[in-house]
Amino acid sequence: EAGVAQSPRYKIIEKRQSVAFWCNPISGHATLYWYQQILGQGPKLLIQFQNNGVVDDSQLPKDRFSAERLKGVDSTLKIQPAKLEDSAVYLCASSPAGGGALHFGNGTRLTVT
Amino acid sequence: AQSVTQPDIHITVSEGASLELRCNYSYGATPYLFWYVQSPGQGLQLLLKYFSGDTLVQGIKGFEAEFKRSQSSFNLRKPSVHWSDAAEYFCAVGSGSARQLTFGSGTQLTVLP
């Protein structure tokens, strides 16, 4: 089975610019997650979708971050405007509707200068 | 709130030696526990998971982990380490439906020839 696909792999932007990341989960996986992994730390959950609905976005900085999963399949995470502290790897993961282990993509490494 | 502590930031072992990576969790109910491995520039790969049943769990690549409720621990072990095992290892605890994971800060493993 194809894994979780993410693009781009790398992105460098200046502070105050905007950026978007894309994720395509494993086919049939109802639950989709975006995690932020700052260098030297474990991943931190930003937002969780179940199909096209938001389950938990309590840790998403909503003044600058937004995410959508309009058709319940692929998802986009946007940052506008970016800050230096947003430099991190953004990981997308998916899992089946009944729960279970998360499957991760390779991530997008964002550098904000 | 659930949390995970990985006390060892960095561990160095010689190839062929045994390995134990420590993980302690805090969770109010029966935990769902996971170990993931991350190689440089890659996403997280699931090594093993514990949902219920036998407290000794076998995973991929010769890894195993033991759930000890009395010690709130889920330590990862391998009897003989290979150079290709050098990577960062993350322990995670899941919510009741295993749909959200909280990660530890990771343990970086170096393998000496």
XYZ file of N, CA and C in Angstrom:
678
model
N 0.863 -1.189 0.000
C 0.000 0.000 0.000
C 0.895 1.234 0.000
N 0.438 2.279 -0.701
C 1.190 3.520 -0.730
C 1.115 4.163 0.641
N 2.216 4.843 1.018
C 2.275 5.488 2.315
C 1.672 6.869 2.279
N 1.868 7.617 3.359
C 1.413 8.995 3.444
C 2.350 9.864 2.613
N 1.782 10.636 1.707
C 2.573 11.484 0.822
C 2.512 12.933 1.297
N 3.661 13.582 1.335
C 3.728 14.986 1.714
C 4.560 15.752 0.702
N 4.192 17.008 0.494
C 5.017 17.885 -0.335
C 4.832 19.325 0.123
N 5.858 20.159 -0.090
C 7.190 19.797 -0.574
C 8.009 19.131 0.522
N 9.180 18.648 0.220
C 10.055 18.065 1.242
C 10.770 19.157 2.028
N 11.117 20.235 1.350
C 11.835 21.334 1.986
C 11.240 22.662 1.509
N 11.276 23.643 2.421
C 10.808 24.972 2.074
C 11.567 25.985 2.903
N 12.086 27.009 2.222
C 12.755 28.110 2.922
C 12.012 29.381 2.581
N 11.588 30.118 3.589
C 10.884 31.379 3.376
C 11.409 32.409 4.357
N 11.078 33.660 4.085
C 11.421 34.726 5.015
C 10.253 34.940 5.981
N 10.580 35.469 7.145
C 9.520 35.740 8.119
C 8.512 36.706 7.508
N 7.287 36.518 7.930
C 6.113 37.271 7.467
C 5.580 36.782 6.119
N 6.303 35.869 5.464
C 5.748 35.274 4.243
C 4.765 34.169 4.605
N 4.060 33.672 3.606
C 3.130 32.578 3.831
C 3.653 31.309 3.161
N 3.156 30.163 3.642
C 3.599 28.877 3.108
C 2.469 27.868 3.290
N 2.426 26.882 2.401
C 1.409 25.835 2.497
C 2.043 24.480 2.289
N 1.546 23.514 3.047
C 2.021 22.143 2.949
C 0.838 21.253 2.572
N 1.142 20.213 1.835
C 0.088 19.319 1.360
C 0.338 17.894 1.849
N -0.756 17.185 2.136
C -0.652 15.808 2.605
C -1.741 14.958 1.973
N -1.353 13.783 1.504
C -2.310 12.795 1.011
C -2.168 11.540 1.865
N -3.179 11.200 2.654
C -3.051 10.067 3.579
C -3.149 8.731 2.858
N -2.960 7.684 3.600
C -3.132 6.335 3.069
C -4.601 6.158 2.685
N -4.821 5.544 1.550
C -6.171 5.366 1.044
C -7.065 4.661 2.071
N -8.235 5.267 2.328
C -9.172 4.662 3.264
C -9.000 5.091 4.706
N -7.930 5.783 5.008
C -7.719 6.245 6.384
C -8.574 7.472 6.646
N -9.461 7.362 7.622
C -10.405 8.438 7.905
C -9.787 9.555 8.744
N -8.797 9.205 9.552
C -8.238 10.178 10.491
C -6.911 10.709 9.968
N -6.772 12.014 10.009
C -5.556 12.662 9.516
C -5.057 13.640 10.575
N -3.753 13.673 10.765
C -3.128 14.504 11.789
C -2.024 15.352 11.168
N -1.857 16.546 11.707
C -0.662 17.347 11.439
C 0.097 17.517 12.751
N 1.382 17.201 12.702
C 2.271 17.363 13.842
C 3.384 18.340 13.484
N 3.834 19.076 14.484
C 5.008 19.945 14.341
C 6.146 19.356 15.167
N 7.302 19.194 14.534
C 8.470 18.659 15.247
C 9.602 19.669 15.174
N 9.833 20.333 16.277
C 10.949 21.268 16.383
C 12.217 20.473 16.660
N 13.330 20.943 16.132
C 14.597 20.235 16.257
C 14.891 19.874 17.713
N 15.177 18.600 17.941
C 15.518 18.147 19.284
C 14.328 17.805 20.152
N 13.133 17.874 19.595
C 11.924 17.579 20.368
C 11.107 16.486 19.680
N 10.175 15.944 20.433
C 9.228 15.008 19.847
C 8.134 15.752 19.098
N 7.440 15.060 18.220
C 6.340 15.704 17.489
C 5.229 16.178 18.432
N 4.635 17.312 18.082
C 3.533 17.874 18.857
C 2.320 18.016 17.953
N 1.182 17.521 18.406
C -0.028 17.564 17.600
C -0.510 18.997 17.387
N -0.772 19.332 16.123
C -1.366 20.629 15.803
C -2.869 20.501 15.591
N -3.279 19.525 14.782
C -4.693 19.392 14.457
C -4.975 17.960 14.037
N -6.201 17.517 14.346
C -6.664 16.185 13.985
C -7.994 16.299 13.259
N -8.092 15.610 12.117
C -9.328 15.545 11.350
C -9.890 14.121 11.402
N -11.203 14.025 11.435
C -11.898 12.764 11.211
C -12.760 13.001 9.979
N -12.411 12.323 8.876
C -13.001 12.637 7.566
C -12.769 14.121 7.280
N -13.773 14.926 7.053
C -13.521 16.333 6.759
C -13.822 17.244 7.930
N -14.034 16.671 9.116
C -14.312 17.461 10.303
C -13.138 17.527 11.248
N -13.016 18.654 11.949
C -11.942 18.842 12.917
C -12.322 18.183 14.239
N -11.443 17.317 14.731
C -11.662 16.658 16.017
C -11.005 17.459 17.145
N -9.795 17.943 16.872
C -9.041 18.655 17.902
C -8.083 19.621 17.225
N -8.236 20.879 17.505
C -7.271 21.884 17.024
C -6.844 22.787 18.169
N -6.877 22.248 19.376
C -6.605 23.055 20.561
C -5.165 23.572 20.620
N -4.241 22.907 19.946
C -2.853 23.347 19.981
C -2.415 24.037 18.696
N -3.359 24.351 17.842
C -3.053 25.050 16.597
C -3.074 26.562 16.840
N -1.977 27.259 16.546
C -1.970 28.729 16.712
C -2.836 29.373 15.645
N -4.073 29.560 15.970
C -5.063 29.911 14.949
C -4.904 31.326 14.402
N -4.096 32.148 15.063
C -3.877 33.479 14.515
C -3.022 33.442 13.257
N -2.295 32.343 13.068
C -1.418 32.276 11.903
C -1.493 30.942 11.149
N -1.948 29.914 11.810
C -2.024 28.588 11.199
C -3.478 28.272 10.827
N -3.640 27.626 9.682
C -4.952 27.114 9.306
C -4.760 25.785 8.586
N -5.782 24.957 8.637
C -5.716 23.666 7.965
C -7.102 23.301 7.482
N -7.128 22.563 6.379
C -8.409 22.107 5.869
C -8.282 20.729 5.258
N -9.407 20.049 5.207
C -9.484 18.724 4.599
C -10.877 18.641 3.977
N -11.052 19.386 2.904
C -12.375 19.676 2.374
C -13.138 18.432 1.938
N -12.506 17.497 1.295
C -13.208 16.330 0.761
C -12.934 15.075 1.576
N -12.340 15.272 2.748
C -12.093 14.127 3.609
C -10.973 13.234 3.145
N -10.146 13.730 2.220
C -9.023 12.914 1.770
C -7.729 13.681 2.054
N -7.247 14.445 1.049
C -6.003 15.154 1.285
C -6.246 16.421 2.098
N -5.144 16.975 2.588
C -5.229 18.101 3.512
C -4.135 19.111 3.212
N -4.400 20.363 3.558
C -3.432 21.440 3.415
C -3.274 22.157 4.754
N -2.048 22.421 5.137
C -1.727 23.211 6.323
C -1.058 24.495 5.855
N -1.544 25.628 6.332
C -1.007 26.919 5.907
C -0.512 27.724 7.105
N 0.543 28.468 6.876
C 1.058 29.397 7.876
C 1.132 30.777 7.231
N 0.484 31.747 7.877
C 0.473 33.103 7.328
C 0.184 34.113 8.446
N 1.119 34.972 8.796
C 2.497 35.058 8.329
C 3.419 34.171 9.162
N 4.494 33.720 8.586
C 5.413 32.843 9.300
C 6.321 33.638 10.241
N 6.687 32.991 11.345
C 7.641 33.545 12.303
C 8.869 32.644 12.357
N 9.944 33.189 12.899
C 11.181 32.413 12.996
C 10.963 31.107 13.758
N 10.131 31.166 14.817
C 9.925 29.993 15.656
C 9.083 28.905 14.979
N 8.594 29.181 13.772
C 7.848 28.161 13.036
C 8.781 27.200 12.302
N 10.069 27.484 12.325
C 11.035 26.577 11.704
C 10.948 25.214 12.390
N 10.626 24.190 11.601
C 10.374 22.864 12.154
C 10.117 21.904 11.002
N 9.944 20.638 11.343
C 9.452 19.649 10.386
C 7.961 19.468 10.647
N 7.180 19.542 9.596
C 5.735 19.360 9.711
C 5.393 17.978 9.175
N 4.893 17.157 10.082
C 4.604 15.759 9.768
C 3.101 15.556 9.636
N 2.731 14.831 8.608
C 1.354 14.417 8.437
C 1.275 12.926 8.750
N 0.195 12.524 9.386
C -0.010 11.112 9.707
C -1.475 10.753 9.471
N -1.729 9.477 9.274
C -3.103 9.028 9.125
C -3.299 7.702 9.839
N -4.545 7.408 10.153
C -4.881 6.136 10.784
C -6.286 5.736 10.346
N -6.579 4.438 10.456
C -7.925 3.988 10.076
C -8.991 4.537 11.014
N -10.239 4.472 10.599
C -11.340 5.022 11.380
C -11.471 4.350 12.733
N -11.153 3.090 12.848
C -11.311 2.381 14.110
C -10.181 2.578 15.088
N -9.259 3.447 14.776
C -8.120 3.674 15.659
C -6.942 2.817 15.263
N -5.920 2.821 16.077
C -4.730 2.056 15.778
C -3.531 2.970 15.599
N -2.470 2.374 15.152
C -1.215 3.115 15.041
C -1.289 4.156 13.932
N -0.553 5.226 14.120
C -0.453 6.270 13.114
C 0.636 5.920 12.118
N 0.379 6.244 10.859
C 1.366 6.082 9.795
C 1.794 7.484 9.375
N 3.106 7.719 9.390
C 3.629 9.053 9.134
C 4.206 9.190 7.727
N 4.084 10.404 7.191
C 4.808 10.763 5.993
C 6.226 11.187 6.338
N 7.020 11.523 5.319
C 8.413 11.910 5.549
C 8.569 13.349 6.026
N 7.489 14.115 5.980
C 7.533 15.453 6.543
C 7.988 16.521 5.568
N 7.705 17.767 5.928
C 8.196 18.941 5.215
C 9.057 19.736 6.190
N 10.306 19.958 5.802
C 11.196 20.740 6.655
C 11.091 22.199 6.273
N 10.605 23.027 7.190
C 10.430 24.459 6.956
C 11.519 25.230 7.678
N 12.175 26.114 6.936
C 13.137 27.044 7.524
C 12.651 28.453 7.286
N 12.486 29.213 8.367
C 12.060 30.600 8.279
C 13.247 31.481 8.631
N 13.626 32.372 7.703
C 14.817 33.210 7.912
C 14.423 34.668 8.146
N -3.808 15.105 31.985
C -3.240 15.079 30.637
C -2.145 14.010 30.561
N -2.048 13.393 29.430
C -1.042 12.342 29.277
C 0.314 12.944 28.982
N 1.373 12.258 29.372
C 2.728 12.719 29.106
C 3.660 11.528 29.026
N 4.805 11.751 28.382
C 5.814 10.706 28.220
C 7.175 11.301 28.545
N 7.959 10.549 29.299
C 9.318 10.961 29.630
C 10.305 9.931 29.115
N 11.255 10.409 28.339
C 12.376 9.567 27.917
C 13.617 10.163 28.586
N 14.110 9.537 29.642
C 15.145 10.161 30.472
C 16.504 10.304 29.779
N 16.752 9.467 28.802
C 18.057 9.472 28.141
C 17.978 10.220 26.823
N 18.694 11.352 26.740
C 18.685 12.126 25.507
C 19.521 11.436 24.440
N 20.660 10.852 24.873
C 21.581 10.252 23.926
C 22.177 8.988 24.549
N 22.204 7.902 23.798
C 22.817 6.650 24.246
C 23.771 6.170 23.175
N 24.932 5.698 23.611
C 25.927 5.135 22.700
C 26.200 3.694 23.099
N 26.113 2.798 22.137
C 26.410 1.388 22.379
C 27.301 0.871 21.255
N 28.004 -0.198 21.539
C 28.817 -0.843 20.520
C 27.972 -1.834 19.735
N 28.321 -2.007 18.477
C 27.591 -2.962 17.649
C 27.690 -4.346 18.271
N 26.551 -5.024 18.350
C 26.505 -6.348 18.961
C 26.126 -6.338 20.420
N 26.189 -5.169 21.048
C 25.806 -5.065 22.454
C 24.286 -5.006 22.577
N 23.816 -5.250 23.786
C 22.379 -5.153 24.031
C 21.987 -3.697 24.264
N 20.689 -3.456 24.103
C 20.185 -2.086 24.181
C 18.911 -2.044 25.004
N 18.778 -1.017 25.840
C 17.512 -0.745 26.498
C 17.283 0.754 26.519
N 16.183 1.183 25.947
C 15.792 2.591 25.954
C 14.603 2.742 26.899
N 14.698 3.728 27.776
C 13.685 3.881 28.814
C 12.552 4.809 28.401
N 11.375 4.479 28.884
C 10.192 5.290 28.618
C 9.269 5.194 29.823
N 8.886 6.336 30.360
C 7.890 6.378 31.434
C 6.727 7.247 30.979
N 5.529 6.845 31.316
C 4.353 7.562 30.850
C 3.477 7.956 32.029
N 2.622 8.917 31.761
C 1.603 9.317 32.726
C 0.280 9.375 31.986
N -0.660 8.549 32.450
C -1.962 8.504 31.787
C -2.963 7.935 32.769
N -4.154 8.503 32.813
C -5.123 8.138 33.831
C -5.803 6.813 33.641
N -5.843 6.323 32.439
C -6.545 5.064 32.162
C -5.551 4.057 31.585
N -6.072 2.982 31.046
C -5.191 1.994 30.410
C -4.535 2.621 29.190
N -3.222 2.636 29.161
C -2.547 3.337 28.055
C -2.417 2.477 26.804
N -2.371 3.142 25.695
C -1.927 2.531 24.454
C -0.530 3.092 24.202
N 0.439 2.229 24.024
C 1.839 2.644 23.990
C 2.504 2.241 22.685
N 3.404 3.097 22.243
C 4.042 2.907 20.947
C 5.523 3.265 21.050
N 6.305 2.625 20.207
C 7.674 3.045 19.939
C 7.808 3.274 18.439
N 8.364 4.462 18.109
C 8.643 4.810 16.726
C 10.138 5.079 16.580
N 10.654 4.880 15.360
C 12.043 5.196 15.060
C 12.064 6.199 13.910
N 12.999 7.134 13.998
C 13.122 8.168 12.965
C 14.569 8.278 12.521
N 14.823 7.985 11.260
C 16.148 8.179 10.675
C 16.224 9.602 10.126
N 17.427 10.139 9.968
C 17.572 11.526 9.514
C 16.814 11.802 8.223
N 16.030 12.867 8.229
C 15.289 13.261 7.039
C 14.078 12.404 6.719
N 13.753 11.505 7.625
C 12.624 10.599 7.377
C 11.498 10.847 8.374
N 10.341 10.291 8.037
C 9.239 10.328 8.985
C 9.423 9.267 10.058
N 8.417 9.078 10.852
C 8.475 8.113 11.934
C 7.948 6.756 11.469
N 8.705 5.720 11.806
C 8.302 4.355 11.462
C 7.923 3.617 12.739
N 6.783 2.954 12.714
C 6.317 2.222 13.879
C 7.163 0.974 14.100
N 7.717 0.825 15.315
C 8.459 -0.372 15.688
C 7.542 -1.407 16.329
N 6.720 -0.957 17.259
C 5.809 -1.867 17.951
C 4.772 -1.062 18.713
N 3.719 -1.774 19.130
C 2.649 -1.118 19.866
C 2.086 -2.076 20.909
N 1.565 -1.487 21.976
C 0.879 -2.252 23.017
C -0.520 -1.666 23.184
N -1.512 -2.546 23.015
C -2.889 -2.134 23.243
C -3.455 -2.862 24.469
N -3.211 -4.165 24.544
C -3.707 -4.954 25.659
C -3.074 -6.338 25.553
N -3.337 -7.177 26.538
C -2.883 -8.560 26.466
C -1.480 -8.741 26.989
N -0.717 -9.587 26.331
C 0.637 -9.918 26.755
C 1.459 -8.641 26.908
N 2.102 -8.513 28.047
C 2.832 -7.271 28.329
C 4.187 -7.214 27.632
N 4.637 -8.307 27.077
C 5.877 -8.315 26.297
C 5.488 -8.307 24.826
N 5.881 -7.246 24.154
C 5.455 -7.032 22.778
C 6.645 -7.156 21.834
N 6.456 -7.915 20.784
C 7.501 -8.055 19.773
C 7.230 -7.095 18.627
N 8.301 -6.514 18.089
C 8.159 -5.597 16.987
C 9.036 -5.974 15.812
N 9.194 -5.012 14.928
C 10.024 -5.253 13.750
C 11.493 -5.055 14.095
N 12.360 -5.528 13.226
C 13.806 -5.338 13.340
C 14.389 -5.923 14.624
N 13.724 -6.907 15.214
C 14.252 -7.567 16.399
C 14.030 -6.829 17.702
N 13.234 -5.785 17.709
C 12.950 -5.033 18.920
C 11.791 -5.648 19.703
N 11.826 -5.440 21.012
C 10.723 -5.819 21.879
C 10.572 -4.766 22.974
N 9.413 -4.734 23.584
C 9.174 -3.794 24.675
C 8.290 -4.464 25.708
N 8.471 -4.067 26.956
C 7.697 -4.652 28.035
C 6.914 -3.576 28.761
N 5.617 -3.776 28.866
C 4.744 -2.867 29.587
C 4.718 -3.278 31.054
N 5.070 -2.344 31.932
C 5.022 -2.587 33.365
C 4.134 -1.520 33.994
N 2.915 -1.917 34.289
C 1.941 -0.959 34.817
C 2.397 -0.390 36.161
N 2.979 -1.231 37.014
C 3.368 -0.782 38.356
C 4.454 0.287 38.307
N 5.242 0.270 37.246
C 6.323 1.246 37.107
C 6.002 2.319 36.068
N 4.818 2.250 35.466
C 4.434 3.188 34.405
C 5.539 3.276 33.349
N 6.029 2.108 32.952
C 7.141 2.099 32.002
C 6.829 1.228 30.794
N 7.524 1.511 29.726
C 7.389 0.757 28.472
C 8.749 0.830 27.790
N 9.715 0.105 28.341
C 11.093 0.171 27.854
C 11.302 -0.671 26.610
N 12.107 -0.160 25.716
C 12.414 -0.826 24.446
C 13.740 -1.558 24.575
N 13.789 -2.780 24.054
C 15.017 -3.571 24.165
C 15.360 -4.242 22.842
N 16.657 -4.509 22.691
C 17.136 -5.306 21.574
C 18.378 -6.052 22.051
N 18.457 -7.359 21.843
C 19.568 -8.144 22.391
C 20.912 -7.853 21.725
N 20.895 -7.492 20.448
C 22.154 -7.270 19.739
C 21.939 -6.162 18.712
N 22.586 -5.045 18.932
C 22.365 -3.869 18.096
C 23.204 -3.934 16.827
N 22.614 -3.478 15.738
C 23.287 -3.410 14.446
C 23.569 -1.955 14.112
N 24.596 -1.702 13.300
C 24.940 -0.316 12.970
C 23.757 0.435 12.364
N 22.897 -0.299 11.646
C 21.758 0.344 10.990
C 20.675 0.777 11.982
N 20.822 0.405 13.242
C 19.850 0.827 14.255
C 20.086 2.259 14.740
N 21.191 2.856 14.345
C 21.462 4.238 14.752
C 20.369 5.146 14.199
N 19.703 5.853 15.100
C 18.540 6.672 14.731
C 18.024 7.336 15.996
N 16.906 8.034 15.869
C 16.247 8.586 17.053
C 14.976 7.779 17.328
N 14.767 7.499 18.590
C 13.665 6.650 19.008
C 12.701 7.441 19.880
N 11.424 7.315 19.540
C 10.391 8.046 20.257
C 9.385 7.072 20.863
N 9.096 7.297 22.128
C 8.024 6.593 22.814
C 6.788 7.492 22.791
N 5.610 6.889 22.678
C 4.380 7.683 22.632
C 3.271 6.966 23.372
N 2.381 7.758 23.956
C 1.198 7.211 24.622
C -0.032 7.724 23.896
N -1.016 6.854 23.711
C -2.214 7.206 22.980
C -3.418 7.351 23.887
N -4.403 8.108 23.414
C -5.650 8.276 24.159
C -6.462 7.003 24.061
N -7.626 7.005 24.707
C -8.402 5.779 24.827
C -8.669 5.065 23.527
N -8.892 5.831 22.478
C -9.132 5.197 21.186
C -7.853 5.104 20.368
N -6.738 5.423 20.972
C -5.428 5.438 20.312
C -5.419 6.369 19.120
N -6.227 7.390 19.196
C -6.316 8.267 18.035
C -5.481 9.521 18.163
N -4.968 9.811 19.361
C -4.054 10.938 19.518
C -2.839 10.438 20.262
N -1.691 10.811 19.775
C -0.455 10.398 20.421
C 0.260 11.590 21.028
N 0.777 11.360 22.245
C 1.684 12.305 22.880
C 3.053 11.663 22.898
N 4.038 12.368 22.367
C 5.371 11.813 22.205
C 6.319 12.299 23.296
N 7.301 11.451 23.599
C 8.429 11.881 24.401
C 9.373 12.710 23.553
N 10.432 13.189 24.175
C 11.366 14.062 23.465
C 12.418 13.290 22.683
N 12.396 11.984 22.794
C 13.266 11.165 21.959
C 14.590 10.803 22.601
N 15.144 9.675 22.152
C 16.490 9.238 22.541
C 17.287 8.993 21.273
N 18.398 9.683 21.152
C 19.281 9.510 19.990
C 20.227 8.350 20.259
N 20.222 7.368 19.380
C 21.084 6.189 19.535
C 22.251 6.261 18.567
N 23.448 6.164 19.105
C 24.663 6.053 18.301
C 25.219 4.653 18.470
N 25.627 4.029 17.363
C 26.188 2.682 17.401
C 27.639 2.746 16.955
N 28.535 2.302 17.819
C 29.961 2.292 17.505
C 30.360 0.990 16.830
N 31.266 1.052 15.860
C 31.676 -0.183 15.160
C 32.513 -1.088 16.050
